[in-house]
Coordinates of C-alpha atoms and ligand atoms in Angstrom, one line a residue:
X225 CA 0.0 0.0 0.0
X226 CA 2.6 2.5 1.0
X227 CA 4.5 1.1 -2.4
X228 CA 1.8 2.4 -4.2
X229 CA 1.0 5.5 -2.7
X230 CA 4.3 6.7 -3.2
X231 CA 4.9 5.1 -6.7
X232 CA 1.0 7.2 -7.3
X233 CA 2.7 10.6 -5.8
X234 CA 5.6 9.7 -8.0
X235 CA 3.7 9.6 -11.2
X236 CA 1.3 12.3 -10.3
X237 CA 4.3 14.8 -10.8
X238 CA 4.4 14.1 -14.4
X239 CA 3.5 16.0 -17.2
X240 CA 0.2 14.6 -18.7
X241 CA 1.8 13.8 -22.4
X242 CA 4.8 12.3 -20.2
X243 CA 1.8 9.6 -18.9
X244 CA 0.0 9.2 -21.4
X245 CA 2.9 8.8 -24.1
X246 CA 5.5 6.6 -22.0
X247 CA 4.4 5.6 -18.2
X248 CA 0.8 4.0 -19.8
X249 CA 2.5 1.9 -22.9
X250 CA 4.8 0.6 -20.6
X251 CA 2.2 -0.4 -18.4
X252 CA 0.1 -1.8 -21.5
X253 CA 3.0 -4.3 -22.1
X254 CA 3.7 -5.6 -18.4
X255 CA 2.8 -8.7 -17.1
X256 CA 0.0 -9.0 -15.5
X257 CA 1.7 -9.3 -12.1
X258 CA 3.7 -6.3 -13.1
X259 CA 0.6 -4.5 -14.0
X260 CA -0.9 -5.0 -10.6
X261 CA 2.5 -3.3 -9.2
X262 CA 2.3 -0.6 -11.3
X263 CA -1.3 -0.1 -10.9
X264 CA -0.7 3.6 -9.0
X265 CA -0.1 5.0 -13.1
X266 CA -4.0 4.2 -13.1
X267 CA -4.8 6.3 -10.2
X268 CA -2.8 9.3 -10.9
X269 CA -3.9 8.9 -14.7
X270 CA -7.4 9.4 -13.2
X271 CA -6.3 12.8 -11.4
X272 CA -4.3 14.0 -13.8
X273 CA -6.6 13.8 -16.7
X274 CA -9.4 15.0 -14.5
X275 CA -9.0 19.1 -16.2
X276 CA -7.9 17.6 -19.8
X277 CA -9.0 20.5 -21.8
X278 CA -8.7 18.3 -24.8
X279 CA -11.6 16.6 -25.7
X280 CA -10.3 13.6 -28.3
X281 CA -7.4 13.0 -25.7
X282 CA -9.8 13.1 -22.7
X283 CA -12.3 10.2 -25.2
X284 CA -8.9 7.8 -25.5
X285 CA -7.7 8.2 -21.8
X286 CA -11.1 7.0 -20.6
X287 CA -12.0 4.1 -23.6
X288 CA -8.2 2.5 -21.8
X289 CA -9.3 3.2 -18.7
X290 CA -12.5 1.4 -19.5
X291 CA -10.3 -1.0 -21.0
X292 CA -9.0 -2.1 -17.7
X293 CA -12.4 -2.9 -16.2
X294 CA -11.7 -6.5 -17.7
X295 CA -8.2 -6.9 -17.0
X296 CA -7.6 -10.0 -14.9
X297 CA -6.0 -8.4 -12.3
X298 CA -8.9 -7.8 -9.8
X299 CA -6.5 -4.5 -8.1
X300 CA -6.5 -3.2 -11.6
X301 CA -9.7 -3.3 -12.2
X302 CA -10.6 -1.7 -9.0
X303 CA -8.2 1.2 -9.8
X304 CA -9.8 1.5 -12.7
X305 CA -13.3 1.9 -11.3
X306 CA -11.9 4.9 -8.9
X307 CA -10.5 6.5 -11.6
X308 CA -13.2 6.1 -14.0
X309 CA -15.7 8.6 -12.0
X310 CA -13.3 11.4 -12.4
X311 CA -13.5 11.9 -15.6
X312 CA -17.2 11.8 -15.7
X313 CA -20.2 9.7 -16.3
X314 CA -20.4 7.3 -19.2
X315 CA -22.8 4.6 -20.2
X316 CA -20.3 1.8 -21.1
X317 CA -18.7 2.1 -18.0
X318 CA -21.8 2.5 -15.9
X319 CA -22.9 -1.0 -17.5
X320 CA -19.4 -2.4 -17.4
X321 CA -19.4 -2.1 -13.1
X322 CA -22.7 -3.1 -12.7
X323 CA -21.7 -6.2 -14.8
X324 CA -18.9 -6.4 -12.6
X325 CA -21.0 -5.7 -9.2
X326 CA -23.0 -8.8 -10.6
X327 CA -20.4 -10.8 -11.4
X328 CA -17.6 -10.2 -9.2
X329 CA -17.1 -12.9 -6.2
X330 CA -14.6 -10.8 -4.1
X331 CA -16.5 -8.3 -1.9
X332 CA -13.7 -5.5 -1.8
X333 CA -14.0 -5.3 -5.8
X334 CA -17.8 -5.3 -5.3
X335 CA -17.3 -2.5 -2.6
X336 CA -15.7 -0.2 -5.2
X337 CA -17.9 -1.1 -8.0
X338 CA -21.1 0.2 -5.5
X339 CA -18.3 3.6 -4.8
X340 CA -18.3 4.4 -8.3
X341 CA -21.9 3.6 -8.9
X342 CA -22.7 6.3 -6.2
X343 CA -20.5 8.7 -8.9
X344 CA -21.9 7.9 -12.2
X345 CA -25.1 5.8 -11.6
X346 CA -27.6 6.8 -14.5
X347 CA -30.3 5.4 -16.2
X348 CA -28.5 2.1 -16.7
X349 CA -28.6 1.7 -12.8
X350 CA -31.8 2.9 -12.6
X351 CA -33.0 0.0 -14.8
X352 CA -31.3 -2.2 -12.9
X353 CA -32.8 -0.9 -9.8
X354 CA -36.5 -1.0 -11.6
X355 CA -35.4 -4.5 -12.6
X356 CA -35.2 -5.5 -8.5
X357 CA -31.3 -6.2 -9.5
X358 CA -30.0 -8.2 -6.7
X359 CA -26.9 -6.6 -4.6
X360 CA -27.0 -3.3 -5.8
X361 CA -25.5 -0.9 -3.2
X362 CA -27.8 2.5 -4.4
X363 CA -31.5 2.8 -3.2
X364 CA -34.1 3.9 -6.5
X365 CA -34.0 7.6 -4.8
X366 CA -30.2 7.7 -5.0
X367 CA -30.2 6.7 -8.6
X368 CA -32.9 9.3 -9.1
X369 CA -31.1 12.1 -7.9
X370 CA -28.0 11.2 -10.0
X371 CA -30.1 11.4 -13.1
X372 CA -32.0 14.6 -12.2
X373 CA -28.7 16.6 -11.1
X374 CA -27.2 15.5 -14.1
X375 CA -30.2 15.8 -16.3
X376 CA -31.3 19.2 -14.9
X377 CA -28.9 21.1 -12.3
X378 CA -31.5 23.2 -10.1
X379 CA -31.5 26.7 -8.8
X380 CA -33.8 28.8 -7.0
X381 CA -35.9 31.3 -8.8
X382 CA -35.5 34.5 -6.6
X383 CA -37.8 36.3 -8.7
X384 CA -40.5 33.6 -8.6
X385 CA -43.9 35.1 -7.1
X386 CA -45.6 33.0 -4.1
X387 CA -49.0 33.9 -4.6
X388 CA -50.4 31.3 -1.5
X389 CA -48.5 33.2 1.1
X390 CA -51.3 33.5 3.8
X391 CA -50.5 30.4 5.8
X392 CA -46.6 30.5 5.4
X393 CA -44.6 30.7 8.7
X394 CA -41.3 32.1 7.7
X395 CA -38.4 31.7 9.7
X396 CA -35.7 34.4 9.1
X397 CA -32.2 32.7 11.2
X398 CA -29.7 34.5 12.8
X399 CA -26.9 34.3 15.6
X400 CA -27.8 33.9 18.7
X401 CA -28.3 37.6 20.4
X402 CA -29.1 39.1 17.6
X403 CA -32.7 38.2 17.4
X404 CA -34.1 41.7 18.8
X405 CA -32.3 43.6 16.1
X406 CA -33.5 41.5 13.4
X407 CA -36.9 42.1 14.6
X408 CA -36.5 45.6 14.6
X409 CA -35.4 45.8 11.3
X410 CA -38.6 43.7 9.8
X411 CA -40.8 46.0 11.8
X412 CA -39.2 48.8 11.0
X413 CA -39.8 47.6 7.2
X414 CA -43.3 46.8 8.0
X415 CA -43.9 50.3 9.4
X416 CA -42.7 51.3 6.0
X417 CA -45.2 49.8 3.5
X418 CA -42.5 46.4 3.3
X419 CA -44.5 42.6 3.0
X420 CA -43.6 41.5 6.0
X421 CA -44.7 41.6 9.5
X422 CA -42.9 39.8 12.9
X423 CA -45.1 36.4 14.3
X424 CA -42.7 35.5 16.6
X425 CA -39.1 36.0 18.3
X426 CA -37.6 32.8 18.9
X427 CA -34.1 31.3 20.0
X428 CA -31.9 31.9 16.8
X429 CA -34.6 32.7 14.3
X430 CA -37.4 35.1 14.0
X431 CA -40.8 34.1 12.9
X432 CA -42.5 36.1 10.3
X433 CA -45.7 36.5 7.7
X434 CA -46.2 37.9 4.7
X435 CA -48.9 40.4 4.4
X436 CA -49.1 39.9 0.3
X437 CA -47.9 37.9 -2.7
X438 CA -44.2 38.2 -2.4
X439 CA -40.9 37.0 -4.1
X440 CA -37.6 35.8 -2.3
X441 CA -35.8 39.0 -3.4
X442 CA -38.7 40.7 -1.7
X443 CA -36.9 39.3 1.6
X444 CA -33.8 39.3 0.8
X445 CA -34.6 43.4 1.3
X446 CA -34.2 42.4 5.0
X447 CA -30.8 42.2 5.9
X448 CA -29.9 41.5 9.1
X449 CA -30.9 37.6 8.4
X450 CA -28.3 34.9 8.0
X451 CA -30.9 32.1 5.9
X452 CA -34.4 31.8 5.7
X453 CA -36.8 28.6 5.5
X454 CA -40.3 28.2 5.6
X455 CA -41.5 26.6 8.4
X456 CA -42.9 22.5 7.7
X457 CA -44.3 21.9 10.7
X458 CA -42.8 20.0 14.2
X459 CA -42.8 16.7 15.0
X460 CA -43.4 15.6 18.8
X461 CA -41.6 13.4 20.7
X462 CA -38.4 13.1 18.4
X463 CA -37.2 10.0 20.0
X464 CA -40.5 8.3 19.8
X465 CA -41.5 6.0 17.5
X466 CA -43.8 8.2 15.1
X467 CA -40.8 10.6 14.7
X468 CA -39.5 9.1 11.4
X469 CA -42.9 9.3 9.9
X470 CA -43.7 12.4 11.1
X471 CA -40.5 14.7 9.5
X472 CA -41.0 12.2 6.1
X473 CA -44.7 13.1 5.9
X474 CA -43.7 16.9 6.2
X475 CA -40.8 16.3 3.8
X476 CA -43.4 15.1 1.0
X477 CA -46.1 17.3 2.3
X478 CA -47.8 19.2 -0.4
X479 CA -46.6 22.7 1.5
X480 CA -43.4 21.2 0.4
X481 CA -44.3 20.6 -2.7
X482 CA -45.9 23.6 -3.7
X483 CA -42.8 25.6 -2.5
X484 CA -40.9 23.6 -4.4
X485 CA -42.6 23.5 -7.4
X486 CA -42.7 27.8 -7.4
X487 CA -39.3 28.0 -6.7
X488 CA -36.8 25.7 -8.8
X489 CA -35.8 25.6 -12.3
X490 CA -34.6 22.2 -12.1
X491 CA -34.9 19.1 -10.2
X492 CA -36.9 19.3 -6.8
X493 CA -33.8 18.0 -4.4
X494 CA -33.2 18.5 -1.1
X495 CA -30.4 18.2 1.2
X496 CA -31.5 17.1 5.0
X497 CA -29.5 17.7 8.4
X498 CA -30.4 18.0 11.4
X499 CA -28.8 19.6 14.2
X500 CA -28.2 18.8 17.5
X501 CA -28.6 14.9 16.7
X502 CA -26.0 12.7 17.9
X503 CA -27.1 10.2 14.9
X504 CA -27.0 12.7 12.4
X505 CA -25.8 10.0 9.4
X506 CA -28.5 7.2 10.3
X507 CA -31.1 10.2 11.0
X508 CA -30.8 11.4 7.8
X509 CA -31.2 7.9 5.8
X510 CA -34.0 6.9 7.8
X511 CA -36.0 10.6 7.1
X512 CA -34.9 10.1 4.2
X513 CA -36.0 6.7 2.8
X514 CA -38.9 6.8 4.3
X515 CA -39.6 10.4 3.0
X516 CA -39.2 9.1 -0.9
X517 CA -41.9 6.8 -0.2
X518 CA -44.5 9.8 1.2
X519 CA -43.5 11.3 -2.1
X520 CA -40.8 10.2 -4.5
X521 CA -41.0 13.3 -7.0
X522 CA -38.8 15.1 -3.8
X523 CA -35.3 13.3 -4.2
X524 CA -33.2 13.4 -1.2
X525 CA -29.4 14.7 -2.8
X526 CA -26.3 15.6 -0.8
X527 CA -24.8 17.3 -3.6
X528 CA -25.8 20.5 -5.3
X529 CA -29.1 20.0 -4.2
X530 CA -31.0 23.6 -4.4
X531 CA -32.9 22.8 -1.1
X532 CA -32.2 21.9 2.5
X533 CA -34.6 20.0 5.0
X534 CA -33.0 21.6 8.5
X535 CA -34.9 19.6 11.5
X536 CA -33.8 21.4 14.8
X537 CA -34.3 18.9 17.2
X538 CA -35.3 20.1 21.0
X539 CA -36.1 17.6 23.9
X540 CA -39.9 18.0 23.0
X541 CA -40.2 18.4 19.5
X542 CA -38.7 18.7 16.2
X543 CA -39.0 21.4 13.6
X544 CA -38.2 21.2 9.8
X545 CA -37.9 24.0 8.1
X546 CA -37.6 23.9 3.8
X547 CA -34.4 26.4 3.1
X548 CA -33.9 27.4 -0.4
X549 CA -30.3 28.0 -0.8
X550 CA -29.9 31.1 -2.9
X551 CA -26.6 31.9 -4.1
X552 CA -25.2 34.0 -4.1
X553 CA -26.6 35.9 -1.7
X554 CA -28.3 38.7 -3.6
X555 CA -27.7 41.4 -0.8
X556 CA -23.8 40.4 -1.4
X557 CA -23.5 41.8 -5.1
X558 CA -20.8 44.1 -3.7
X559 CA -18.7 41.7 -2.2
X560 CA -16.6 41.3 -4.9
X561 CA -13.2 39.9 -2.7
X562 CA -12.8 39.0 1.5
X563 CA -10.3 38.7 3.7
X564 CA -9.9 35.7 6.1
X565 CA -11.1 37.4 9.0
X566 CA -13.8 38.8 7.1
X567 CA -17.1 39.6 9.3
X568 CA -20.0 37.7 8.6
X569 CA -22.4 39.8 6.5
X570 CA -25.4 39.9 8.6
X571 CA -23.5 40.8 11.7
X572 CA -22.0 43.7 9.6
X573 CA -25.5 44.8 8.8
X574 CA -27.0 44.7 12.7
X575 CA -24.3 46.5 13.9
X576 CA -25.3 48.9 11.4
X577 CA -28.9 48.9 12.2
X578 CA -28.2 49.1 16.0
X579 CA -26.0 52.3 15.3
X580 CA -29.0 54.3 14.3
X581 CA -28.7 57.4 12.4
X582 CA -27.7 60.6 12.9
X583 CA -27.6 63.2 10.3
X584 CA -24.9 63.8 8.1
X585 CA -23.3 60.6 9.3
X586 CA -19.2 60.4 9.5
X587 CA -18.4 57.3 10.1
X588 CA -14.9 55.3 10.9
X589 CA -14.1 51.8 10.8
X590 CA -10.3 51.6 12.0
X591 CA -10.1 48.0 11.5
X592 CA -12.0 48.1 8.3
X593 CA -11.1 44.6 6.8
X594 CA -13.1 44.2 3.0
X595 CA -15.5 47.3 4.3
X596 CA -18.6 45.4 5.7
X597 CA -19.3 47.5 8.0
X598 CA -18.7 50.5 6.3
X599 CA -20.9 49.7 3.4
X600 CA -24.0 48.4 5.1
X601 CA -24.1 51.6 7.3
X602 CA -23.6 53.4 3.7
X603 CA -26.4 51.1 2.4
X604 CA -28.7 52.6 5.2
X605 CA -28.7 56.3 3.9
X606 CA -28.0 59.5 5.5
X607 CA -23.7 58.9 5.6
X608 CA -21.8 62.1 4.0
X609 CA -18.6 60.6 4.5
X610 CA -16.7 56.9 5.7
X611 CA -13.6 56.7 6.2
X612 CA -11.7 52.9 6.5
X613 CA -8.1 52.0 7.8
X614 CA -6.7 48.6 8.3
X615 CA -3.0 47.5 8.9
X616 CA -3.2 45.3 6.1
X617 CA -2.9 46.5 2.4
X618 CA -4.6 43.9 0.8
X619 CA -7.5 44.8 3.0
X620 CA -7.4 48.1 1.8
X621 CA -7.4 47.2 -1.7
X622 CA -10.8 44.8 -0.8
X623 CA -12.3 47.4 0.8
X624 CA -12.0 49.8 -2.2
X625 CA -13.0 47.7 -4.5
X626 CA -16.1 46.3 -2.8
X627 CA -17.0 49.8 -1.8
X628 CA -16.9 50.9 -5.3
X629 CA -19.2 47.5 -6.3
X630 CA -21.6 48.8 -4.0
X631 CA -22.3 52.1 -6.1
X632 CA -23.1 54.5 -3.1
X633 CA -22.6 57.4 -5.0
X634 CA -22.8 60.8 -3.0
X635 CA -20.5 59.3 0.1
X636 CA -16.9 60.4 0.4
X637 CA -15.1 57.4 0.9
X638 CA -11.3 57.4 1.9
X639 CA -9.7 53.7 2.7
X640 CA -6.1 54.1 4.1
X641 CA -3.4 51.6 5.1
X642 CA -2.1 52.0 8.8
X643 CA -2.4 51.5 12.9
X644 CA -5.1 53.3 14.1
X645 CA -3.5 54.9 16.7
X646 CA -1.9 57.0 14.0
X647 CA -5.3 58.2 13.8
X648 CA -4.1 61.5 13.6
X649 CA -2.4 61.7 10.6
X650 CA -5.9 61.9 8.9
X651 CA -7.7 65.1 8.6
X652 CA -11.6 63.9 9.1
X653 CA -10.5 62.1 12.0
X654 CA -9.5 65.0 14.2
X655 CA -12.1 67.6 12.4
X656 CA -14.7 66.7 15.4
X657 CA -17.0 66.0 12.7
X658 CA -16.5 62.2 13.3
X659 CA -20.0 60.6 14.5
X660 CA -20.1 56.9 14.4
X661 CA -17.1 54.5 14.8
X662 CA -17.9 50.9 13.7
X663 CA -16.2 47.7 13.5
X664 CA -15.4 44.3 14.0
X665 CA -11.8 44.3 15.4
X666 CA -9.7 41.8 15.8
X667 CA -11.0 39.2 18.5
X668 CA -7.6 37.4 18.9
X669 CA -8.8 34.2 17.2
X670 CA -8.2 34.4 13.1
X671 CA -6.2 37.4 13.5
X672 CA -3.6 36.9 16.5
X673 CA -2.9 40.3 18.0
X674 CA -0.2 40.7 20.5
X675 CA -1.3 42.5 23.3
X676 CA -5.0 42.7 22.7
X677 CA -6.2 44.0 26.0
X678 CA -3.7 47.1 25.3
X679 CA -5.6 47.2 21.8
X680 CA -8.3 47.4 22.9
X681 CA -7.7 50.1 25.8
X682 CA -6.0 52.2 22.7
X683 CA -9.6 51.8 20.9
X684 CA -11.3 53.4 23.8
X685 CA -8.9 55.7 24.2
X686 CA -8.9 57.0 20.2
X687 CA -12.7 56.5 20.2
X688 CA -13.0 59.1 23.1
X689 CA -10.4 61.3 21.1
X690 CA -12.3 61.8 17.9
X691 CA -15.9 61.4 18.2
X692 CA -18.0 64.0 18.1
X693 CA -20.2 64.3 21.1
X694 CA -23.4 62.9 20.7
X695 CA -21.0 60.2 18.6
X696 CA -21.3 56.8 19.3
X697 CA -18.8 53.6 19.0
X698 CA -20.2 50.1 18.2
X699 CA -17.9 47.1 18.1
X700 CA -17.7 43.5 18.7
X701 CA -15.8 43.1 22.3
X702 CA -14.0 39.9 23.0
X703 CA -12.9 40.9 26.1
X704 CA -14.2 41.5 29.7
X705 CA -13.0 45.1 29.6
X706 CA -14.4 48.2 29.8
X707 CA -14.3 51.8 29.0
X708 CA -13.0 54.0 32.3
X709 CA -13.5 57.0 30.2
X710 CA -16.0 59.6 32.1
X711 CA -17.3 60.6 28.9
X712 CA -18.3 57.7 27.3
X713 CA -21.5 56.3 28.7
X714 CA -22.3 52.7 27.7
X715 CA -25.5 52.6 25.9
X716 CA -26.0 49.3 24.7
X717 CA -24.5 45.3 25.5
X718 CA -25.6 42.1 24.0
X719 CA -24.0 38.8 24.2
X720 CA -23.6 37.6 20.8
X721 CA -22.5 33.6 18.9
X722 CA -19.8 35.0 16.8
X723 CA -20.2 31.4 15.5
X724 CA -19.1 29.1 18.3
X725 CA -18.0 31.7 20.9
X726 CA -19.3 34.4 22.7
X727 CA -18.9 37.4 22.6
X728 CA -20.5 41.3 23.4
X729 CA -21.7 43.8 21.1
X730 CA -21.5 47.0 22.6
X731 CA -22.2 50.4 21.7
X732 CA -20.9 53.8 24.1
X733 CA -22.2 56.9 23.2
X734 CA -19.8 60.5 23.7
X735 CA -20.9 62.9 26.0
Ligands
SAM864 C1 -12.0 41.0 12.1 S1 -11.0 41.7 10.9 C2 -12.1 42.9 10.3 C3 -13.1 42.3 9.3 C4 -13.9 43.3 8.5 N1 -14.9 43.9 9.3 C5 -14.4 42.7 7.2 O1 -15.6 42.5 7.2 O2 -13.6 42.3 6.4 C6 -9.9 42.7 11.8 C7 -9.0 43.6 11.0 O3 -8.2 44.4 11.9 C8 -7.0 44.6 11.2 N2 -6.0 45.1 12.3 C9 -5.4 44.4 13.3 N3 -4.7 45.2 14.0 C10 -4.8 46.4 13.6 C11 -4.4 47.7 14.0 N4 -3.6 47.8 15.0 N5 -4.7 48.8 13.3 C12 -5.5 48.7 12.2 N6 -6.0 47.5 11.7 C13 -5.7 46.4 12.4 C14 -6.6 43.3 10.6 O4 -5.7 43.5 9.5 C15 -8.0 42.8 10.1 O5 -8.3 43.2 8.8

């Protein structure tokens, strides 16, 4: 094994015409014990031909790799069938490993016939599933999802109008300790004429209803959300015995149907997971099988599937919830580049939202990153002038460039490269005109900072230093300290996820 692995990293190296031109005729003329010590060419052949970007050479590499499904080497003929998948489906082949998954006596060749299968199965292995083909490692839903991805790859249709929108429960997501702002901003929208009012504020998510027909670009006008899903229905009892039955009857429910039916060009496949099980893999092919037989036009799929079944599972009940996944994110036009240590987009838009507005807004992000922040307080209205610094050049470049994607013409904008404490240096920071400072610093996890309880006294210390009064400072605080300054007066504190740890948004306000 460890012969071959290196032999296969050996090979892989190779130019393409180098493998295909020397390493494979040599391997055509070895014995076939020699064969089955070579057999790592087969392998990397399969990698390396993976991106051929020439059609007629791509056609002979795969009729020799097809070749080798009946060599009489059983190893080389498994190689071959790992190999095969990679460079895409094919009927011969297809019918070539199921002969082989019929035939084959030896249970590690059958195992890697059933692997490939899972890669290429089409409607050769869908016959042989209608056919009640003995052995065959896919279940009839499987198969069916192969051929629909392949046949038709889905996407959501954002512009598609749901007319039946009366008894929808919509359940907008977000980070834990952020579900007050996001209420806020769909009431706020409500107030205003928008199509959606709050039902409920829940752990995580916030529950709402549409008050008219409405499209999914319609709420993707709401931006403090991470995903949205439409509520199924719950389940009790999720360890009981009806619990299977239960989430596959709401799976092939006609709710999900209908949904489905108005909002994909494509196949109707779902993805399911569920969180907080400790079974999550057996969970999943249980809901699943059983949910194909409720109703097997809905194809359960892993891969590229347009939709997601998400069952939150609580001690007394069980909630699915039907997620389209829309990508990309149409409130993300503008993010045309990220950093690592980017901020996640909807956190970027509450702190905006809980910043308020003041008028003729100047606003600073010192640790300005790719601009999130900077832009969704832009995209709010009201700002005259933002103003980003990071350390990091590349940063700086990201900002500018997503800044200019986002169009917000009207706003001076000026991104500059630097410490913040050499806040100074730059004019509309010490003009007392500065009202809002916003940001996401550093939190000492993706971006290791040195001392960063003295960063962070610096930032209270700068932030008292150029803000207007009346100004305020909102940030993300990783840290158990406060401001001593007498003039700032804490207005606001929320513990937040940040995505597996805690911590506090906070905004102080200048007096
Ligand atoms: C969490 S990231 C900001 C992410 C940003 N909000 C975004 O969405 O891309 C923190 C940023 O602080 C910058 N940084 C770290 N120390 C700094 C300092 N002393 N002065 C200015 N920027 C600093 C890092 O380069 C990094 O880009």
């Amino acid at each position: 094994m460890k012969a071959d692995n290196d032999l296969y990293r050996q090979l892989r190296e190779l130019p393409a015409g180098q493998l295909w031109g020397v390493e494979v005729p040599k391997f055509n003329q070895a014995t076939g014990k020699e064969r089955a010590r070579q057999v790592a060419l087969v392998r990397a052949v399969g990698v390396v031909f993976t991106h051929c970007s020439d059609p007629a050479l791509k056609i002979q590499v795969k009729a020799w790799l097809k070749g080798l499904l009946q060599d009489p080497e059983e190893k080389v003929r498994r190689y071959a069938m790992a190999a095969i998948p990679k460079l895409g489906e094919d009927v011969e082949a297809e019918r070539n490993i199921l002969t082989i998954l019929k035939t084959s006596t030896v249970d590690r060749e059958k195992r890697k016939a059933g692997a490939a299968l899972e890669k290429i199965a089409g409607e050769e292995t869908l016959k042989a599933v209608g056919a009640g083909a003995a052995g065959l490692p896919l279940s009839e839903q499987k198969v069916r999802a192969n051929v629909a991805r392949r046949e038709s790859p889905a996407t959501i249709r954002v512009d598609a109008i749901l007319d039946r929108y009366d008894t929808l429960r919509i359940s907008l997501r977000c980070r834990r300790g952020l579900e007050a702002v996001l209420a806020d901003e769909v009431r706020a929208s409500d107030t205003a004429g928008g199509k959606f009012r709050v039902l409920e504020v829940r752990g995580c998510h916030v529950v709402v209803a549409a008050k008219g027909p409405f499209s999914l670009r319609d709420l993707y006008q709401l931006r403090c959300f991470d995903t949205m899903g439409f509520g199924l229905g719950r389940v009790r009892d999720p360890e009981g015995p009806e619990a299977v039955a239960g989430l596959a009857k709401l799976i092939g429910s006609p709710l999900s149907e209908r949904l489905m039916d108005s909002l994909t060009d494509g196949s109707w496949r779902y993805r399911l997971s569920f969180s907080g099980s400790e079974n999550h893999d057996d969970d999943v092919a249980k809901v699943a099988a059983e949910a194909f037989k409720v109703n097997p036009r809905i194809l359960n799929d892993a891969r590229e599937a347009p939709w997601s079944v998400d069952v939150f599972l609580a001690p007394s009940a069980a909630l699915a919830e039907l997620r389209p996944k829309v990508s990309p994110d149409p409130r993300l036009t503008y993010r045309k580049a990220a950093i690592n240590a980017a901020s996640h987009p909807p956190l970027a838009a509450c702190l905006a939202r809980l910043a308020g507005r003041q008028p003729n807004e100047v606003v600073w992000d010192p640790f300005c990153g790719s601009g999130l922040e900077l832009i969704e307080t832009a995209l709010l209205g009201g700002v005259k002038q933002v103003i980003g610094t990071d350390l990091n050049e590349k940063a700086i470049a990201i900002a500018k460039e997503n800044w200019e994607a986002a169009g917000l013409e009207g706003v001076k904008s000026t991104f500059l490269t630097g410490d913040f404490r050499g806040y100074a240096e730059v004019p509309a920071l010490v003009s007392g005109k500065l009202s809002l400072i916003i940001s996401n610093p550093p939190l000492g996890r993706r971006v290791r900072v040195p001392n960063l309880h003295g960063l962070f006294a610096d930032f209270f210390r700068v932030a008292s230093a150029t803000l207007r009064p009346g100004g305020r400072v909102i940030f993300v605080n990783p840290l158990r300290l406060e401001s001593t300054d007498k003039t700032m007066r804490r207005d606001y504190r929320q513990e937040v996820d940040l995505g597996g740890y805690d911590c506090k948004v906070e905004m102080y306000v200048k007096c």
